[in-house]
Short mmCIF file of N, CA and C in Angstrom, two decimals:
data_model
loop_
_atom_site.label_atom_id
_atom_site.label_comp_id
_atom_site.label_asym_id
_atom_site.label_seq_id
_atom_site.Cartn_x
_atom_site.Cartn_y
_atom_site.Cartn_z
N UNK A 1 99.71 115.47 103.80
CA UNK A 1 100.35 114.17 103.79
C UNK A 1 101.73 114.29 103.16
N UNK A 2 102.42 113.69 103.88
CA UNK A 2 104.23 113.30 103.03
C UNK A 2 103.95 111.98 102.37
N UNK A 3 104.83 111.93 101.57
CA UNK A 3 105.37 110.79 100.97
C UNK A 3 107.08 110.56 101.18
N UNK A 4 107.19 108.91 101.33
CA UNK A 4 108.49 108.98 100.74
C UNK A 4 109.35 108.80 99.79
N UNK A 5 108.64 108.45 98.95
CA UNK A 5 109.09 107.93 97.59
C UNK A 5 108.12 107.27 96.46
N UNK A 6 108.03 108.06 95.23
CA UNK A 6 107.50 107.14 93.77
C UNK A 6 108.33 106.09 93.47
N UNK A 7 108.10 105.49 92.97
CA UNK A 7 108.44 104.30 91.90
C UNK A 7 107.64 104.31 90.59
N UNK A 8 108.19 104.66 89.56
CA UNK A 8 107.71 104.63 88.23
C UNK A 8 107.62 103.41 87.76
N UNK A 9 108.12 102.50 87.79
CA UNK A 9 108.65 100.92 87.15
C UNK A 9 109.18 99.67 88.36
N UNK A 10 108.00 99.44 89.12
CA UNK A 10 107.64 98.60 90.38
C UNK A 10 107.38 97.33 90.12
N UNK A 11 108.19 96.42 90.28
CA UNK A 11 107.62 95.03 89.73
C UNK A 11 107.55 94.46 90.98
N UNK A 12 107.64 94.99 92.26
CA UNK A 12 107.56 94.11 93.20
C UNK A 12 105.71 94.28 93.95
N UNK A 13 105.33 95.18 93.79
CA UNK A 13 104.18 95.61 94.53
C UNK A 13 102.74 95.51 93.89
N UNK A 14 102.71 94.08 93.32
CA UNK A 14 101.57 93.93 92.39
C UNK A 14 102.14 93.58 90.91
N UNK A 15 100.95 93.05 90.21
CA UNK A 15 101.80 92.28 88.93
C UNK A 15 102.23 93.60 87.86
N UNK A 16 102.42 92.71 86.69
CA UNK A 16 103.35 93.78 85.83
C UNK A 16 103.64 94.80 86.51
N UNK A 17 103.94 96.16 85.44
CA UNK A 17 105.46 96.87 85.48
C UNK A 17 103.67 98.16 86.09
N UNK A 18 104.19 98.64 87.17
CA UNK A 18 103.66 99.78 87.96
C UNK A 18 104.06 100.98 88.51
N UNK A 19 103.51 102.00 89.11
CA UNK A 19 103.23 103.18 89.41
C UNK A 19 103.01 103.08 90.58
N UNK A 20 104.12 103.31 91.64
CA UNK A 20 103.75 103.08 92.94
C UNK A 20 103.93 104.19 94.29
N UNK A 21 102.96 104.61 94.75
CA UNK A 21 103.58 106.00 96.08
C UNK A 21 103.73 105.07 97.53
N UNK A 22 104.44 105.51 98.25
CA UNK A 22 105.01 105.21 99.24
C UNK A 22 104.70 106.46 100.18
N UNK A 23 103.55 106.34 101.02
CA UNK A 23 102.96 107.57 101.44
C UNK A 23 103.90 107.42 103.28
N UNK A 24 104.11 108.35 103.68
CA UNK A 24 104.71 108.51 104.83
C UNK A 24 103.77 108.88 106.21
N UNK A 25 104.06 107.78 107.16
CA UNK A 25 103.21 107.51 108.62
C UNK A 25 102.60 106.68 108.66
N UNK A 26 103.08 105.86 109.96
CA UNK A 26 102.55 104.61 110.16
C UNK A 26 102.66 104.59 111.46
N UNK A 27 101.50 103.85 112.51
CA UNK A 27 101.55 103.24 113.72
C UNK A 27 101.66 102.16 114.23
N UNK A 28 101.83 101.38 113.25
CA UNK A 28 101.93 99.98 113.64
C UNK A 28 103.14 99.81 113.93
N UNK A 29 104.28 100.26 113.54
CA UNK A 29 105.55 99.81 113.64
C UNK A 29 106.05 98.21 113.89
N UNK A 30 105.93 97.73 112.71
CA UNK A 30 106.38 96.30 112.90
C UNK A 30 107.46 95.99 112.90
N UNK A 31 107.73 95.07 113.71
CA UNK A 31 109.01 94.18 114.31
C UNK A 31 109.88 94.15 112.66
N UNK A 32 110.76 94.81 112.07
CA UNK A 32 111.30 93.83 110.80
C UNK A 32 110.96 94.59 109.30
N UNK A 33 110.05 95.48 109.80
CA UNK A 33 109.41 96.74 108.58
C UNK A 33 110.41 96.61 107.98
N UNK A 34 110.26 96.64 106.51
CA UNK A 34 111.56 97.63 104.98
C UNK A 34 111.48 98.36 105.03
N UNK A 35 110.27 98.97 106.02
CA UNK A 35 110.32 100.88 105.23
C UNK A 35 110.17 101.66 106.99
N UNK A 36 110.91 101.17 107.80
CA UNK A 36 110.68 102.15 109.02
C UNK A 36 110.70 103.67 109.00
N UNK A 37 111.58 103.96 108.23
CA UNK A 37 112.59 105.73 108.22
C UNK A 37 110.65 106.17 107.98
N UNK A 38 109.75 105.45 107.04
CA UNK A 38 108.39 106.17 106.74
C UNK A 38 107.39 105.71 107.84
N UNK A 39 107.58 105.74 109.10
CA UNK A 39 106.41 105.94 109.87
C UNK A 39 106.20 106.83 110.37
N UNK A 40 107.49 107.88 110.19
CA UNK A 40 107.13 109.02 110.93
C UNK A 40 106.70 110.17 109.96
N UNK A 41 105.19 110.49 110.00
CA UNK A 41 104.10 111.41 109.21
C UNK A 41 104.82 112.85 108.22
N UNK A 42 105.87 112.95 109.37
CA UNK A 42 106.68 113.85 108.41
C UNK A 42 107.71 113.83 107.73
N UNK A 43 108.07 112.64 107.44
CA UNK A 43 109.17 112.03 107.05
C UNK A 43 108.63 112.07 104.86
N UNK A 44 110.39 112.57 104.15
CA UNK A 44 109.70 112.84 103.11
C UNK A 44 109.47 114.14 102.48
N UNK A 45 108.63 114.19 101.34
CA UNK A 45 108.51 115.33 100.67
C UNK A 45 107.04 115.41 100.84
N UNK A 46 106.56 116.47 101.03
CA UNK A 46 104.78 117.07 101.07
C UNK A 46 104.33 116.85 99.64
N UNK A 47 103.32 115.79 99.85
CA UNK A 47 102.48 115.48 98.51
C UNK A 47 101.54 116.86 97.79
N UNK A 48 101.75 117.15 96.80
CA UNK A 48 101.23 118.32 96.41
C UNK A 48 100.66 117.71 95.20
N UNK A 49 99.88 119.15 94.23
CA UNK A 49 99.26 118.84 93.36
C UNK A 49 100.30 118.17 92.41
N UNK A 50 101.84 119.25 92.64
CA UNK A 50 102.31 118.69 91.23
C UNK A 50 103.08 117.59 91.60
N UNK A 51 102.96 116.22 92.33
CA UNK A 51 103.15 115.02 92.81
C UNK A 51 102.26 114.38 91.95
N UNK A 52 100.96 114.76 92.32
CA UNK A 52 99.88 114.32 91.39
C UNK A 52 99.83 114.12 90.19
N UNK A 53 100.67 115.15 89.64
CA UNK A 53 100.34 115.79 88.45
C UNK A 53 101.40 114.16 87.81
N UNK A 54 102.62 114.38 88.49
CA UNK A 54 103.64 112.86 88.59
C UNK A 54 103.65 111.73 88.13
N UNK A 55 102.64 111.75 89.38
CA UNK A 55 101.66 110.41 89.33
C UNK A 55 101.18 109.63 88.04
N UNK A 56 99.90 110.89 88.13
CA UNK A 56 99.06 110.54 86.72
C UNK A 56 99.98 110.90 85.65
N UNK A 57 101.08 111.73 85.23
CA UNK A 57 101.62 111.39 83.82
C UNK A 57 102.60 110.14 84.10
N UNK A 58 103.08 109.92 84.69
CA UNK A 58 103.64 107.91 85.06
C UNK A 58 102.74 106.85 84.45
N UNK A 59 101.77 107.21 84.88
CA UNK A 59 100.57 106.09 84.87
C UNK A 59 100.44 105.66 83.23
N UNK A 60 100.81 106.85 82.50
CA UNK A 60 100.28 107.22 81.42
C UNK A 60 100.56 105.83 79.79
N UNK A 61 101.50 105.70 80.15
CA UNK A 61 102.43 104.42 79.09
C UNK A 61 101.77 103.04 78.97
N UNK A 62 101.25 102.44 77.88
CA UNK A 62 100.48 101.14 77.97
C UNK A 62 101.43 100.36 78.54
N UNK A 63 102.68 100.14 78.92
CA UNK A 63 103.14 99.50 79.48
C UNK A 63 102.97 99.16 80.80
N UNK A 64 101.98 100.69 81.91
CA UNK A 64 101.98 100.59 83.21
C UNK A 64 100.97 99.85 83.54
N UNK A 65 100.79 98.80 83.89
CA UNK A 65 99.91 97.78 84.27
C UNK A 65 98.66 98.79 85.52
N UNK A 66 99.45 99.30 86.31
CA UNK A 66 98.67 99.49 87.30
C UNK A 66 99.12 100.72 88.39
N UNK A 67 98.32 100.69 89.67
CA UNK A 67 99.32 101.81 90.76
C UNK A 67 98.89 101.05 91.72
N UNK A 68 99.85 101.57 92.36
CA UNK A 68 100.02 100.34 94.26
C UNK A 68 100.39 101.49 95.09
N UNK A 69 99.51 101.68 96.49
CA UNK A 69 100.05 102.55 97.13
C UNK A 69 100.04 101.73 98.58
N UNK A 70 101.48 102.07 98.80
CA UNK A 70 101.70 101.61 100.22
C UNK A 70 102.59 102.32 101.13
N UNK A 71 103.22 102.13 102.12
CA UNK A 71 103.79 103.26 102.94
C UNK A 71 105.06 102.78 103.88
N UNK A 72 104.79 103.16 104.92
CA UNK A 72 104.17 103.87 105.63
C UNK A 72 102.62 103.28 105.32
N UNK A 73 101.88 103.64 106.07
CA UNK A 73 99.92 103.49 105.78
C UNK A 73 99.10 104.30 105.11
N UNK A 74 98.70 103.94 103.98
CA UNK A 74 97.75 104.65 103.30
C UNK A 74 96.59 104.87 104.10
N UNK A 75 96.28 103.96 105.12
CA UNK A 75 95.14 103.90 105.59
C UNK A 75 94.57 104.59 106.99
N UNK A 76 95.63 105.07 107.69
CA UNK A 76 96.16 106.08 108.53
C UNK A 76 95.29 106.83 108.64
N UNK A 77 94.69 107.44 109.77
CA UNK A 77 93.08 108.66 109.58
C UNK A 77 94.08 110.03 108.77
N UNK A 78 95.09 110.04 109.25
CA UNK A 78 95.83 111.38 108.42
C UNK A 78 96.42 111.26 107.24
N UNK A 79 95.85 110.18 106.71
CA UNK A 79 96.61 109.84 104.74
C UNK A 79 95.34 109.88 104.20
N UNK A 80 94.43 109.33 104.79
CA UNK A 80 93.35 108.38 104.02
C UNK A 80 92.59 109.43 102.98
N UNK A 81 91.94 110.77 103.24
CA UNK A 81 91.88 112.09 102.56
C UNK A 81 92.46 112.41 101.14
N UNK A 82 93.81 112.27 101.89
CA UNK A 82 94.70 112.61 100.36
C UNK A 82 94.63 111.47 99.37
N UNK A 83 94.74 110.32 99.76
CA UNK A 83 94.60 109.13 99.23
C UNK A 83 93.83 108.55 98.45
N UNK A 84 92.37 108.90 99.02
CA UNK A 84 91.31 108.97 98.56
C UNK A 84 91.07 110.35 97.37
N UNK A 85 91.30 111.19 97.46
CA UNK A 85 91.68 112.20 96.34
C UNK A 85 92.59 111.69 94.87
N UNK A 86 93.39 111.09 95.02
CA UNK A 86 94.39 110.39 94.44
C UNK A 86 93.98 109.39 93.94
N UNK A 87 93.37 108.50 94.54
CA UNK A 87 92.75 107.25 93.54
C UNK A 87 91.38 107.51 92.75
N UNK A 88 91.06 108.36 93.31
CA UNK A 88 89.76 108.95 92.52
C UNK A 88 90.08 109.31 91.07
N UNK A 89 91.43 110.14 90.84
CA UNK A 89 91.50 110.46 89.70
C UNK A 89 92.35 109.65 89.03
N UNK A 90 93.02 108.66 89.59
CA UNK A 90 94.06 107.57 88.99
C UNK A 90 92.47 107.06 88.33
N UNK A 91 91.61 106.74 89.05
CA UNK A 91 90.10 105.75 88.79
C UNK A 91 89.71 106.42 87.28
N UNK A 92 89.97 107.76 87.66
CA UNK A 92 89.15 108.35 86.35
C UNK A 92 89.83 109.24 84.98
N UNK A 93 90.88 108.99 85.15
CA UNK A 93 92.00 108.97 84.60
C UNK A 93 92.23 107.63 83.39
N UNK A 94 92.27 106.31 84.36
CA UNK A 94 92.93 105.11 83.94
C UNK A 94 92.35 104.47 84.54
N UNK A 95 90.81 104.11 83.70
CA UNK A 95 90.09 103.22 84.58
C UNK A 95 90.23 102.04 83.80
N UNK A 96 91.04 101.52 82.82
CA UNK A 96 91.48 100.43 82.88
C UNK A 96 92.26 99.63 83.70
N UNK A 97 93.39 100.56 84.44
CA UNK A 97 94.64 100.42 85.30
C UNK A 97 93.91 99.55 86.74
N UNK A 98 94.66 98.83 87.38
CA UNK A 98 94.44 98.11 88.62
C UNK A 98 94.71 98.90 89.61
N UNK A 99 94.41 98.98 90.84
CA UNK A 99 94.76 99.78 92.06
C UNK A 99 94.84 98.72 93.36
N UNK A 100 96.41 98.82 94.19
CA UNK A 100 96.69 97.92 94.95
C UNK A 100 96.30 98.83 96.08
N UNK A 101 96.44 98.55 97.49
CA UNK A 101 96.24 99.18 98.42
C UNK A 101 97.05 97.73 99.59
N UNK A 102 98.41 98.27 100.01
CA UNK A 102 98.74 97.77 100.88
C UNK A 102 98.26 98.55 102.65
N UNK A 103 97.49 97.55 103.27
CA UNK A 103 97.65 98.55 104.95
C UNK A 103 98.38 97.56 105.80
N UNK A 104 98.35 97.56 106.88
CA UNK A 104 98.97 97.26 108.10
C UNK A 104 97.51 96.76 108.65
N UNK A 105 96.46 97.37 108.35
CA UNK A 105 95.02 97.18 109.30
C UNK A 105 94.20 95.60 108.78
N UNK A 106 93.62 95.31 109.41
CA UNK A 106 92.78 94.14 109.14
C UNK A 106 91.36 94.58 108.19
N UNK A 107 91.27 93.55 106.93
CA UNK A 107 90.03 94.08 106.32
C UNK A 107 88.95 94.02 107.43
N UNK A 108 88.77 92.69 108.28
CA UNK A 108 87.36 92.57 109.01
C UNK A 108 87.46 93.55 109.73
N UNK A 109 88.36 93.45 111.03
CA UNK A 109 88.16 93.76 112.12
C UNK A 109 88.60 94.92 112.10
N UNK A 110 89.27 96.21 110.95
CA UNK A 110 89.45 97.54 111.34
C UNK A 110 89.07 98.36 109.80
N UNK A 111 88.77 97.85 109.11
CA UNK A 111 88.41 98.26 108.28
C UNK A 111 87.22 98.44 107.54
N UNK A 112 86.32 97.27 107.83
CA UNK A 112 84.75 97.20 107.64
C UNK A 112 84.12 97.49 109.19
N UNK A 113 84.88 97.59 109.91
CA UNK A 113 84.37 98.63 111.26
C UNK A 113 84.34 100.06 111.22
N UNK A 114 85.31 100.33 110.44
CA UNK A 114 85.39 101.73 110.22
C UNK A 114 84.20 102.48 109.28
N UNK A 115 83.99 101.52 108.25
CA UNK A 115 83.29 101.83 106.78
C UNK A 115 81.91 101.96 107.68
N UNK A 116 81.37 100.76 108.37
CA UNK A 116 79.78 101.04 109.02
C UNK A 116 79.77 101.83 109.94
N UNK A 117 81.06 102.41 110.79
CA UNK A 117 80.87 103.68 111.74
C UNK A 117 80.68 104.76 110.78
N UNK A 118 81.33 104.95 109.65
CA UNK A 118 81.08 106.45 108.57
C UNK A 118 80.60 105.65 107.44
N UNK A 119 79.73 104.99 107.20
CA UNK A 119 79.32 104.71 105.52
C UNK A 119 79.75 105.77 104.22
N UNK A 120 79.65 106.90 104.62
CA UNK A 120 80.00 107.90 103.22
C UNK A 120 81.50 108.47 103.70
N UNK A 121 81.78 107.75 104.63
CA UNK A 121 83.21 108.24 104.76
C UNK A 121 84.56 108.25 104.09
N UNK A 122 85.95 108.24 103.75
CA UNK A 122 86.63 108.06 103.02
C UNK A 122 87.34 106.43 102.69
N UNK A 123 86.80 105.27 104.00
CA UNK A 123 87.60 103.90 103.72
C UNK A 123 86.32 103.35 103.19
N UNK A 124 85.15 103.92 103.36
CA UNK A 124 83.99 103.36 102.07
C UNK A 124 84.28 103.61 100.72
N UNK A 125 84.76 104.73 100.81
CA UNK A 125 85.11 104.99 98.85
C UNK A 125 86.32 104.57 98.31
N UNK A 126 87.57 103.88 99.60
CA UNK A 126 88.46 103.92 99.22
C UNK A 126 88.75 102.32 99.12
N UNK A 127 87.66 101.43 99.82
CA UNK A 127 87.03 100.10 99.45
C UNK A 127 86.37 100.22 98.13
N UNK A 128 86.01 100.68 97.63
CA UNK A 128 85.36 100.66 96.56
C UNK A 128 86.33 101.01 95.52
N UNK A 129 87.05 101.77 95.31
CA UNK A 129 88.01 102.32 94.36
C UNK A 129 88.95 101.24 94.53
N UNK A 130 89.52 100.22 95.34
CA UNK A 130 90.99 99.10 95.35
C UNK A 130 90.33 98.28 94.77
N UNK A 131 91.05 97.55 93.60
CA UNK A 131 90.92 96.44 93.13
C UNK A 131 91.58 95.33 94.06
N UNK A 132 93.14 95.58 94.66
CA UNK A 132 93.34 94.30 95.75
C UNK A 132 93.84 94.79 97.20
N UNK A 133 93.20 94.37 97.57
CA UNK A 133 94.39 95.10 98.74
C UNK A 133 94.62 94.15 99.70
N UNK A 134 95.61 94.59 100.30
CA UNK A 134 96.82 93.36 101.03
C UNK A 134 96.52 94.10 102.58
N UNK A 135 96.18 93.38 102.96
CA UNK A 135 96.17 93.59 104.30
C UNK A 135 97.04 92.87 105.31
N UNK A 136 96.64 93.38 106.77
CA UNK A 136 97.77 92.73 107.29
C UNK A 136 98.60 93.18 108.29
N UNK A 137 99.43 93.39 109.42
CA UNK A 137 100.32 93.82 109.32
C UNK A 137 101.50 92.54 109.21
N UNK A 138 102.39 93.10 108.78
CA UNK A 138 104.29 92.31 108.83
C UNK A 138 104.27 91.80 109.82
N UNK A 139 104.73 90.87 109.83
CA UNK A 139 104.89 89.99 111.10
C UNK A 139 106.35 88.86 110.78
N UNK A 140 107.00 89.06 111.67
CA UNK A 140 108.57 89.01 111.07
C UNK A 140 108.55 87.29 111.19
N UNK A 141 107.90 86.68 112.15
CA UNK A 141 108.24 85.53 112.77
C UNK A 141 107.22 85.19 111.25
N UNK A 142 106.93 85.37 110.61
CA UNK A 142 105.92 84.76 109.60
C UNK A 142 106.36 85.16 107.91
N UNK A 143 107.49 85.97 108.10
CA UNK A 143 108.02 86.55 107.06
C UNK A 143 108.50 85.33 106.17
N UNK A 144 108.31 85.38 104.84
CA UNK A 144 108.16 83.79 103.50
C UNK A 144 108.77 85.22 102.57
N UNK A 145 109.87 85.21 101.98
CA UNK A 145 110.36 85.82 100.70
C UNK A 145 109.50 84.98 99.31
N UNK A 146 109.37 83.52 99.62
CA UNK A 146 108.66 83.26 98.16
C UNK A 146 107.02 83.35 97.93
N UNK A 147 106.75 84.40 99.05
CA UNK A 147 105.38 84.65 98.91
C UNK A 147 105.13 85.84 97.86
N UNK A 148 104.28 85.77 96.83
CA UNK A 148 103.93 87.04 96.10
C UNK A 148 103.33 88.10 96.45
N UNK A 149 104.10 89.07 96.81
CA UNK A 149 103.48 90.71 96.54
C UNK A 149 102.92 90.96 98.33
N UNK A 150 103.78 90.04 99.14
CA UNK A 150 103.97 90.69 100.11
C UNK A 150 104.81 90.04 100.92
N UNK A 151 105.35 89.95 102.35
CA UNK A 151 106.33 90.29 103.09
C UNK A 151 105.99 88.72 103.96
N UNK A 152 104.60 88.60 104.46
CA UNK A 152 104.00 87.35 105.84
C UNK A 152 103.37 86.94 105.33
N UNK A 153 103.75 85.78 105.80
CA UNK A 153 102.43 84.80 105.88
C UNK A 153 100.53 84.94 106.17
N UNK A 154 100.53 85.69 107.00
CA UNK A 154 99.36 86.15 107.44
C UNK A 154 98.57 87.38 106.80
N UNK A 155 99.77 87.91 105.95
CA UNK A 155 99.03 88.79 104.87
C UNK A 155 98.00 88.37 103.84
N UNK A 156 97.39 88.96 103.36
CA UNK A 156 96.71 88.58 102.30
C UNK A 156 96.21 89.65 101.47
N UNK A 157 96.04 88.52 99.72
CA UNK A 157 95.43 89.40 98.91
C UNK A 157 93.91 89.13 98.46
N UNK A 158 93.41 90.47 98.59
CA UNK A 158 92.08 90.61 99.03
C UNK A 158 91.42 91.11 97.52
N UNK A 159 90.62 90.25 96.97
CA UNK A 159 90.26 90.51 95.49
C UNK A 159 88.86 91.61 95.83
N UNK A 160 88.62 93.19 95.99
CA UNK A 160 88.00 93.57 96.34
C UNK A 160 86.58 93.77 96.04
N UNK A 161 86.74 93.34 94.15
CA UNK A 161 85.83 93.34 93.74
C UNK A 161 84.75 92.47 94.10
N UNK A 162 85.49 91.09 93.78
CA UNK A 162 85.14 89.94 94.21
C UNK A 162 84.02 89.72 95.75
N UNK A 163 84.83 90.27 96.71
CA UNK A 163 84.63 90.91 98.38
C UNK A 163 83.74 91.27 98.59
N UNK A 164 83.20 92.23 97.51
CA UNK A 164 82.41 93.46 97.92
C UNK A 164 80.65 92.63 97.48
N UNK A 165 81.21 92.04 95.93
CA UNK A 165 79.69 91.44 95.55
C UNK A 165 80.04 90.19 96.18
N UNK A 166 80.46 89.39 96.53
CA UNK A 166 79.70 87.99 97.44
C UNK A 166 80.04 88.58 98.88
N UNK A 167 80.57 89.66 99.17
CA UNK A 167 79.82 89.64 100.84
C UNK A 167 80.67 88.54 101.26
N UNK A 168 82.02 88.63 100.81
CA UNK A 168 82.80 87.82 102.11
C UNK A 168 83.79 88.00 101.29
N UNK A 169 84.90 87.55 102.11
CA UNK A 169 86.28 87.21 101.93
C UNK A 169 86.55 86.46 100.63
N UNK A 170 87.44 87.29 99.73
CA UNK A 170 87.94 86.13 98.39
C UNK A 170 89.17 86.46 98.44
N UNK A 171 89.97 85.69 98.39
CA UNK A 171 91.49 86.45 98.19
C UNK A 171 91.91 85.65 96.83
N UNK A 172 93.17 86.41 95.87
CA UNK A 172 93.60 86.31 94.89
C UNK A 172 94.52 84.75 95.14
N UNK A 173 94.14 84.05 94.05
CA UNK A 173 95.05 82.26 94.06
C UNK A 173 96.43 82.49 93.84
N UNK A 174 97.31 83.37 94.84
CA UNK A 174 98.75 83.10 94.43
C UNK A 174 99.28 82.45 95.36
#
């Protein structure tokens, strides 16, 4: 997997002051994207251990509220691996810390399809490890700047915890 860019001190991608990767490749290509130059998979620097290593000493400062990873698509069949590697140890690392997960994909319809085609697969563990995740894709004709912590209207934030034990849809009151 590439990335295209950390952010150590992210106030836009989830609340307080964060730890954010910007993983590179995406298929959705939306009309209006901020981050086009990252849909293409090789676009970027090759995520390695000592990225990781990055990562988790960033994370490290009581000041960092949290980590948000978005892209390009985290959720991508060719990110999701590394990704899932990565929040595992952010999880166990800093399991106080919050974990955002922006995709482009729909929770119902491409994402809890995916999880019951592979149950032990990597978007089962990687549902389980996000505290919110924003789903969605950008959609320009729907694009609201005074919306929080994402881009459309039709996005949403998806309280996962919440999700997972009542077995439906909760999204965060912003």
């Amino acid at each position: 997997m590439n990335y295209a860019t950390i952010k150590k001190t992210d106030v836009a991608n989830g609340p307080g002051i964060r730890v954010s990767l910007f993983v590179s490749g995406c298929t959705h290509a939306c009309k209006g994207c901020f981050n086009s130059e990252a849909w293409d998979f090789h676009y970027g620097q090759e995520f390695t251990e000592e990225t990781e290593k990055e990562i988790l000493k960033a994370l490290a400062p009581d000041y960092i509220r949290g980590f948000s990873v978005l892209g390009g698509e985290p959720m991508e069949p060719q990110n999701r691996e590394t990704v899932l590697e990565l929040l595992r140890k952010v999880r166990k690392t800093y399991p106080e810390k919050d974990i955002w997960c922006y995709t482009g994909y729909d929770y119902e319809r491409d994402l809890l399809r995916w999880e019951r085609e592979e149950p032990t697969g990597a978007v089962a563990e990687l549902l389980e490890l996000i505290d919110v995740l924003v789903d969605g894709e950008f959609v320009e004709e729907k694009k609201n700047l005074r919306l929080a912590f994402r881009g459309s209207e039709n996005q949403r934030l998806i309280d996962m915890k919440k999700t997972r034990s009542e077995d439906r849809v909760v999204c965060l009151p912003l």
